[in-house]
Structure formats: structure tokens, C-alpha cells
Amino acid sequence: MESIFHEKVISNALKVWGLELILFNSPEYQRLGIDPINERSFICNYKEHWFTVRKLGKQWFNLNSLLTGPELISDTYLALFLAQLQQEGYSIFVVKGDLPDCEADQLLQMIRVQQMHRPKLIGEELAQLKDQRVQKTDLEQSLEVSHSYDGTGMLDEDEENLQRALALSRQEIDMEDEEADLRRAIRLSMQGSSRNISEDIPQTSGTISPPSLTSEELRKRREAYFEKQQQPEQIPHVHEKSTTSADALEIDPGDDMTEEDMLQAAMNMSLETVSNNLKTEGKK
């Protein structure tokens, strides 16, 4: 514990317990040639600060109140530690006599302790804790700033835009699927209508002629057309117009009708037949 007591005051107080102070570097003590590890206690003083280096059990401890806890000192390091204190300006006193018993001394007589980390000065620890708090505050501020500018804050907006784009894409796909289904249904419906019409219409021997032609006329023209396709080099069938002009030829009107005209005529006749059948059924 830190104290402002003078050396004589400390010496008088120790005499009550039968203890005596001897200056460690005095010629009187040096003539004794005693190894420091064979002593029991040292009192160190620098200006108004006093602390003890004491042997508890079989180990030495620095009981400086400026430290965060007792500091373990090995036997080999004790003499070097005392010499270092002297260089720093400390006055070192050897406590001679039998020290009073204490619980710590009795406990450490049975066990030895190991110190993994050297205790720090209280001011050093407070400064370190302050630095840690400052660093933590700076880190938190940096994280907040980086959260605002490193894109993290915009991540939610980007993700929202992505989700919106995916939703629109799914809607477009669904619309395309619906349109495809609609087109497929229309195609199937048209196929079904064509199949129903073909079942209702009696099968004929060929393509049906336009309404302006009879079935017999259309049959004759189809026969003429197929004969012309089978014999392309033959001269079309002609009729002599009169006995007096043998060179004047007239082509059969059926040869002028193309296949597309005949298909169109067949479609028209088919639609008319269906219409007539529907009217007949309606009358019934």
C-alpha cells in the first residue's frame, strides 16, 4: 500500500513485531554476504511510494500496489530485480527477524503457483482499456460509415429489384404459357371442327365444284385436268367450231381452271353443304 511514512516511522513500527530494517546496499549488510533468496522480505521506497517484495511459502512475490496483482519472481531473477530497482532510484531495506504467520504463507508452503501473464501497472491497464474503448468506438463508427457507403445499405434495394425482376419474368412466362395453351386449344378446336365436318359430309369421288357448276361438269373438268397432267405433250382436247373453218380451234373451258380454283370451289361447296344440312336439321 502506498505510504508517505518516513523510514524511521516504518522502522519503529516494525520493532513492535520484533523486526529490524537494514539498508540492502549498506557496507554493514554487504559484509554479511547473504544471498537475497535466503531472506524473507524486502521493503522498497522511491520518494513517497513504498512496497514489499516478500517470500510466501517457497516463492517470491512483488507486492507493489501499483500493479493489478502480485507478480511472481523466480529465485534466479530476484537479485536482478533488486539491482534494477536500485538503478531506478529505489532504496531497498532488508527486513530481519521472524515475520508473523499469515494464511497466504501457510497455503503456499504446500503448493507452488504458476503465473501465465505478468500483471500490468494500473495506469498502464487503464490506458490500455481506454485505447481499447477508443479503438472499439472508432471501429463501430467505421462499420457504420462502411455500412452506409460500401453497398451494404444498397444490398436490400438491389435484392428487392432482383425479386421484382424475377416476379415480372415469371409473369411473362406464365402469359406465354397461357398464350401457347390458348393457341393449342384453338388449333385442337379447329381440328375437331374439321373432323366433324368431314364426318357429316358424304364422301365423293373427287373435288367438289363451285356452286355455279354441277357435279357432273366438275367431274368432267377434273378428268380433263388429270389427263393433261399425265400426258403433258399431248395437245389439249379441242372441238371443231364449224366445218367451214377447220383451223379455228376452241379449248375446253375446263382446261382453264387451275387446281387452286378447284380447291376453292370444293371448299365453297363443302360449306354450302354443311349449311344446308344445318338448315335441314333445324327444320326437323
Tab-separated table of C-alpha atoms in Angstrom:
chain	number	residue	atom	x	y	z
A	1	MET	CA	0.000	0.000	0.000
A	2	GLU	CA	1.278	3.414	-0.940
A	3	SER	CA	2.514	5.416	2.076
A	4	ILE	CA	4.283	8.672	2.886
A	5	PHE	CA	5.766	7.460	6.120
A	6	HIS	CA	9.376	8.178	6.754
A	7	GLU	CA	11.940	5.385	7.112
A	8	LYS	CA	12.184	5.923	10.874
A	9	VAL	CA	8.427	5.671	11.271
A	10	ILE	CA	8.434	2.332	9.391
A	11	SER	CA	11.396	1.115	11.420
A	12	ASN	CA	9.713	1.987	14.713
A	13	ALA	CA	6.501	0.267	13.641
A	14	LEU	CA	8.368	-2.945	12.744
A	15	LYS	CA	10.132	-3.038	16.109
A	16	VAL	CA	6.745	-3.730	17.686
A	17	TRP	CA	6.847	-7.123	15.879
A	18	GLY	CA	10.489	-7.657	16.668
A	19	LEU	CA	11.627	-6.791	13.153
A	20	GLU	CA	14.554	-4.635	12.061
A	21	LEU	CA	15.329	-2.722	8.879
A	22	ILE	CA	18.808	-2.869	7.336
A	23	LEU	CA	19.759	-0.972	4.212
A	24	PHE	CA	20.336	-3.520	1.449
A	25	ASN	CA	23.354	-1.787	-0.135
A	26	SER	CA	24.934	-0.678	3.147
A	27	PRO	CA	28.512	-1.868	3.880
A	28	GLU	CA	27.236	-3.491	7.055
A	29	TYR	CA	24.858	-5.775	5.155
A	30	GLN	CA	27.223	-6.361	2.261
A	31	ARG	CA	29.875	-7.687	4.645
A	32	LEU	CA	27.428	-10.369	5.720
A	33	GLY	CA	27.423	-11.743	2.152
A	34	ILE	CA	23.870	-13.061	2.423
A	35	ASP	CA	22.173	-14.310	-0.794
A	36	PRO	CA	18.917	-12.392	-1.300
A	37	ILE	CA	16.928	-15.628	-1.807
A	38	ASN	CA	17.740	-16.615	1.780
A	39	GLU	CA	15.962	-13.561	3.165
A	40	ARG	CA	12.242	-13.324	3.928
A	41	SER	CA	11.253	-9.813	2.930
A	42	PHE	CA	12.412	-6.512	1.386
A	43	ILE	CA	10.843	-3.077	1.658
A	44	CYS	CA	11.404	-0.747	-1.300
A	45	ASN	CA	10.915	3.015	-1.306
A	46	TYR	CA	11.042	5.662	-4.012
A	47	LYS	CA	10.065	9.148	-2.912
A	48	GLU	CA	6.669	8.661	-1.255
A	49	HIS	CA	5.906	5.211	-2.659
A	50	TRP	CA	6.554	2.066	-0.545
A	51	PHE	CA	6.013	-1.564	-1.471
A	52	THR	CA	7.166	-5.006	-0.323
A	53	VAL	CA	8.927	-7.908	-2.027
A	54	ARG	CA	8.159	-10.922	0.146
A	55	LYS	CA	8.695	-14.658	0.200
A	56	LEU	CA	5.417	-16.548	0.654
A	57	GLY	CA	5.847	-20.277	1.009
A	58	LYS	CA	8.799	-21.069	-1.229
A	59	GLN	CA	8.277	-18.361	-3.862
A	60	TRP	CA	8.963	-14.662	-4.101
A	61	PHE	CA	6.262	-12.093	-4.954
A	62	ASN	CA	6.362	-8.425	-5.843
A	63	LEU	CA	3.517	-6.883	-3.803
A	64	ASN	CA	3.652	-3.473	-5.461
A	65	SER	CA	0.261	-1.784	-5.046
A	66	LEU	CA	0.707	-0.088	-8.438
A	67	LEU	CA	0.324	-3.475	-10.113
A	68	THR	CA	-3.007	-5.114	-10.890
A	69	GLY	CA	-1.934	-8.105	-8.748
A	70	PRO	CA	1.035	-9.889	-7.147
A	71	GLU	CA	3.935	-10.522	-9.514
A	72	LEU	CA	5.741	-13.853	-9.222
A	73	ILE	CA	9.544	-13.509	-9.100
A	74	SER	CA	11.804	-16.512	-9.621
A	75	ASP	CA	14.819	-17.140	-7.391
A	76	THR	CA	17.193	-16.539	-10.287
A	77	TYR	CA	15.505	-13.244	-11.174
A	78	LEU	CA	15.314	-11.863	-7.606
A	79	ALA	CA	18.860	-10.423	-7.429
A	80	LEU	CA	18.497	-8.889	-10.910
A	81	PHE	CA	15.141	-7.382	-9.954
A	82	LEU	CA	16.588	-5.756	-6.815
A	83	ALA	CA	19.539	-4.383	-8.793
A	84	GLN	CA	17.116	-2.907	-11.358
A	85	LEU	CA	15.171	-1.163	-8.589
A	86	GLN	CA	18.391	0.341	-7.245
A	87	GLN	CA	19.235	1.699	-10.696
A	88	GLU	CA	15.772	3.280	-10.866
A	89	GLY	CA	16.488	5.173	-7.607
A	90	TYR	CA	14.745	2.928	-5.102
A	91	SER	CA	16.035	2.491	-1.552
A	92	ILE	CA	15.871	-1.160	-0.548
A	93	PHE	CA	15.704	-2.374	3.053
A	94	VAL	CA	16.070	-5.928	4.318
A	95	VAL	CA	13.556	-6.963	6.970
A	96	LYS	CA	15.365	-9.050	9.578
A	97	GLY	CA	13.528	-11.183	12.123
A	98	ASP	CA	10.691	-13.694	12.209
A	99	LEU	CA	7.711	-12.481	10.258
A	100	PRO	CA	4.235	-13.045	11.705
A	101	ASP	CA	2.354	-16.013	10.300
A	102	CYS	CA	-0.163	-15.345	7.537
A	103	GLU	CA	-2.682	-17.517	5.696
A	104	ALA	CA	-1.061	-16.951	2.296
A	105	ASP	CA	2.320	-18.126	3.574
A	106	GLN	CA	0.798	-21.271	5.091
A	107	LEU	CA	-1.074	-22.125	1.851
A	108	LEU	CA	1.934	-21.566	-0.410
A	109	GLN	CA	4.071	-23.767	1.809
A	110	MET	CA	2.029	-26.692	0.436
A	111	ILE	CA	1.643	-25.692	-3.209
A	112	ARG	CA	3.538	-23.755	-5.846
A	113	VAL	CA	1.855	-21.307	-8.186
A	114	GLN	CA	2.444	-20.602	-11.862
A	115	GLN	CA	1.787	-17.214	-13.416
A	116	MET	CA	0.908	-17.238	-17.112
A	117	HIS	CA	0.665	-13.460	-17.551
A	118	ARG	CA	2.647	-10.763	-15.818
A	119	PRO	CA	0.424	-8.220	-14.035
A	120	LYS	CA	0.415	-4.757	-15.549
A	121	LEU	CA	0.642	-1.369	-13.954
A	122	ILE	CA	-2.744	0.002	-13.033
A	123	GLY	CA	-2.158	3.123	-15.098
A	124	GLU	CA	-0.953	1.004	-17.998
A	125	GLU	CA	-4.042	-1.193	-17.823
A	126	LEU	CA	-6.344	1.819	-17.621
A	127	ALA	CA	-4.582	3.369	-20.607
A	128	GLN	CA	-4.894	0.088	-22.489
A	129	LEU	CA	-8.591	-0.188	-21.623
A	130	LYS	CA	-9.064	3.401	-22.761
A	131	ASP	CA	-7.274	2.657	-26.023
A	132	GLN	CA	-9.423	-0.420	-26.498
A	133	ARG	CA	-12.580	1.610	-25.935
A	134	VAL	CA	-11.358	4.255	-28.384
A	135	GLN	CA	-10.480	1.592	-30.940
A	136	LYS	CA	-13.837	-0.073	-30.420
A	137	THR	CA	-15.631	3.253	-30.868
A	138	ASP	CA	-13.609	4.005	-33.997
A	139	LEU	CA	-14.338	0.529	-35.308
A	140	GLU	CA	-18.063	0.899	-34.685
A	141	GLN	CA	-18.075	4.281	-36.405
A	142	SER	CA	-16.116	2.836	-39.313
A	143	LEU	CA	-18.583	-0.027	-39.578
A	144	GLU	CA	-21.494	2.394	-39.567
A	145	VAL	CA	-19.866	4.520	-42.258
A	146	SER	CA	-18.944	1.471	-44.311
A	147	HIS	CA	-22.489	0.172	-43.893
A	148	SER	CA	-23.697	3.400	-45.480
A	149	TYR	CA	-21.212	3.528	-48.351
A	150	ASP	CA	-19.874	0.038	-49.040
A	151	GLY	CA	-23.048	-1.056	-50.773
A	152	THR	CA	-24.407	-2.970	-47.783
A	153	GLY	CA	-27.153	-0.416	-47.352
A	154	MET	CA	-27.981	-0.728	-51.041
A	155	LEU	CA	-27.998	-4.504	-50.888
A	156	ASP	CA	-31.610	-4.624	-49.722
A	157	GLU	CA	-32.678	-2.338	-52.581
A	158	ASP	CA	-30.754	-4.400	-55.120
A	159	GLU	CA	-32.260	-7.596	-53.780
A	160	GLU	CA	-35.733	-6.047	-53.908
A	161	ASN	CA	-35.174	-5.025	-57.544
A	162	LEU	CA	-33.956	-8.533	-58.325
A	163	GLN	CA	-37.036	-10.088	-56.734
A	164	ARG	CA	-39.261	-7.684	-58.689
A	165	ALA	CA	-37.497	-8.581	-61.933
A	166	LEU	CA	-37.882	-12.289	-61.199
A	167	ALA	CA	-41.578	-11.807	-60.481
A	168	LEU	CA	-42.095	-9.950	-63.779
A	169	SER	CA	-40.175	-12.651	-65.599
A	170	ARG	CA	-42.366	-15.343	-64.061
A	171	GLN	CA	-45.482	-13.370	-65.073
A	172	GLU	CA	-44.228	-13.120	-68.655
A	173	ILE	CA	-43.502	-16.841	-68.701
A	174	ASP	CA	-46.993	-17.572	-67.352
A	175	MET	CA	-48.531	-15.298	-70.017
A	176	GLU	CA	-46.533	-17.030	-72.723
A	177	ASP	CA	-47.673	-20.395	-71.399
A	178	GLU	CA	-51.284	-19.208	-71.365
A	179	GLU	CA	-50.978	-17.913	-74.929
A	180	ALA	CA	-49.431	-21.194	-76.015
A	181	ASP	CA	-52.229	-23.126	-74.309
A	182	LEU	CA	-54.810	-20.859	-75.982
A	183	ARG	CA	-53.253	-21.365	-79.401
A	184	ARG	CA	-53.112	-25.103	-78.815
A	185	ALA	CA	-56.782	-25.141	-77.761
A	186	ILE	CA	-57.809	-23.144	-80.858
A	187	ARG	CA	-55.828	-25.496	-83.086
A	188	LEU	CA	-57.399	-28.548	-81.455
A	189	SER	CA	-60.831	-26.948	-81.752
A	190	MET	CA	-60.297	-26.254	-85.432
A	191	GLN	CA	-59.080	-29.799	-85.968
A	192	GLY	CA	-62.152	-31.105	-84.151
A	193	SER	CA	-64.462	-28.896	-86.257
A	194	SER	CA	-62.813	-30.044	-89.467
A	195	ARG	CA	-63.121	-33.646	-88.354
A	196	ASN	CA	-66.815	-33.174	-87.546
A	197	ILE	CA	-67.477	-31.532	-90.893
A	198	SER	CA	-65.686	-34.292	-92.767
A	199	GLU	CA	-67.772	-36.872	-90.927
A	200	ASP	CA	-71.048	-35.091	-91.685
A	201	ILE	CA	-70.300	-34.595	-95.398
A	202	PRO	CA	-70.702	-37.701	-97.591
A	203	GLN	CA	-67.509	-38.810	-99.275
A	204	THR	CA	-67.447	-38.027	-103.018
A	205	SER	CA	-65.222	-39.329	-105.728
A	206	GLY	CA	-63.264	-36.096	-106.101
A	207	THR	CA	-63.096	-32.380	-105.554
A	208	ILE	CA	-66.409	-30.566	-105.437
A	209	SER	CA	-67.073	-27.891	-107.995
A	210	PRO	CA	-68.095	-24.331	-107.248
A	211	PRO	CA	-71.767	-23.624	-106.756
A	212	SER	CA	-72.040	-22.407	-110.333
A	213	LEU	CA	-71.067	-25.870	-111.688
A	214	THR	CA	-72.887	-29.145	-111.397
A	215	SER	CA	-71.204	-32.237	-110.063
A	216	GLU	CA	-71.096	-33.809	-113.498
A	217	GLU	CA	-69.440	-30.744	-115.038
A	218	LEU	CA	-66.886	-30.583	-112.225
A	219	ARG	CA	-66.127	-34.324	-112.674
A	220	LYS	CA	-65.520	-33.906	-116.363
A	221	ARG	CA	-63.197	-30.957	-115.819
A	222	ARG	CA	-61.222	-32.845	-113.177
A	223	GLU	CA	-60.819	-35.801	-115.558
A	224	ALA	CA	-59.613	-33.461	-118.267
A	225	TYR	CA	-57.158	-31.816	-115.848
A	226	PHE	CA	-55.664	-35.145	-114.691
A	227	GLU	CA	-55.411	-36.397	-118.299
A	228	LYS	CA	-53.498	-33.246	-119.148
A	229	GLN	CA	-51.117	-33.802	-116.185
A	230	GLN	CA	-50.498	-37.424	-117.198
A	231	GLN	CA	-49.932	-36.545	-120.909
A	232	PRO	CA	-48.226	-33.120	-120.900
A	233	GLU	CA	-47.080	-33.357	-124.536
A	234	GLN	CA	-50.493	-34.118	-125.997
A	235	ILE	CA	-52.469	-31.324	-127.494
A	236	PRO	CA	-55.414	-30.332	-125.336
A	237	HIS	CA	-58.757	-31.711	-126.360
A	238	VAL	CA	-60.330	-29.415	-128.929
A	239	HIS	CA	-63.614	-29.188	-130.726
A	240	GLU	CA	-64.049	-28.040	-134.246
A	241	LYS	CA	-66.153	-24.949	-134.175
A	242	SER	CA	-67.516	-25.337	-137.679
A	243	THR	CA	-66.966	-27.405	-140.807
A	244	THR	CA	-66.118	-24.376	-142.862
A	245	SER	CA	-63.187	-23.173	-140.623
A	246	ALA	CA	-61.153	-26.263	-139.724
A	247	ASP	CA	-58.224	-24.212	-138.410
A	248	ALA	CA	-60.305	-22.390	-135.790
A	249	LEU	CA	-59.934	-24.329	-132.521
A	250	GLU	CA	-61.714	-23.841	-129.181
A	251	ILE	CA	-60.148	-25.133	-125.958
A	252	ASP	CA	-62.393	-26.843	-123.469
A	253	PRO	CA	-63.353	-24.298	-120.874
A	254	GLY	CA	-62.470	-26.858	-118.160
A	255	ASP	CA	-58.780	-26.677	-119.036
A	256	ASP	CA	-58.583	-23.040	-117.922
A	257	MET	CA	-59.439	-23.946	-114.294
A	258	THR	CA	-56.363	-24.415	-112.040
A	259	GLU	CA	-56.092	-26.744	-109.082
A	260	GLU	CA	-56.385	-23.836	-106.650
A	261	ASP	CA	-59.669	-22.812	-108.304
A	262	MET	CA	-60.971	-26.339	-107.956
A	263	LEU	CA	-59.912	-26.500	-104.270
A	264	GLN	CA	-61.626	-23.198	-103.595
A	265	ALA	CA	-64.725	-24.405	-105.353
A	266	ALA	CA	-64.647	-27.588	-103.284
A	267	MET	CA	-64.404	-25.585	-100.076
A	268	ASN	CA	-67.288	-23.379	-101.058
A	269	MET	CA	-69.411	-26.375	-101.928
A	270	SER	CA	-68.477	-28.071	-98.640
A	271	LEU	CA	-69.522	-25.019	-96.634
A	272	GLU	CA	-72.778	-24.783	-98.578
A	273	THR	CA	-73.476	-28.481	-97.954
A	274	VAL	CA	-72.878	-28.045	-94.219
A	275	SER	CA	-75.142	-25.017	-94.183
A	276	ASN	CA	-77.889	-26.901	-95.978
A	277	ASN	CA	-77.582	-29.846	-93.565
A	278	LEU	CA	-77.818	-27.499	-90.577
A	279	LYS	CA	-80.904	-25.832	-92.050
A	280	THR	CA	-82.490	-29.231	-92.703
A	281	GLU	CA	-81.845	-30.377	-89.152
A	282	GLY	CA	-83.257	-27.106	-87.874
A	283	LYS	CA	-86.459	-27.631	-89.768
A	284	LYS	CA	-86.788	-31.149	-88.377
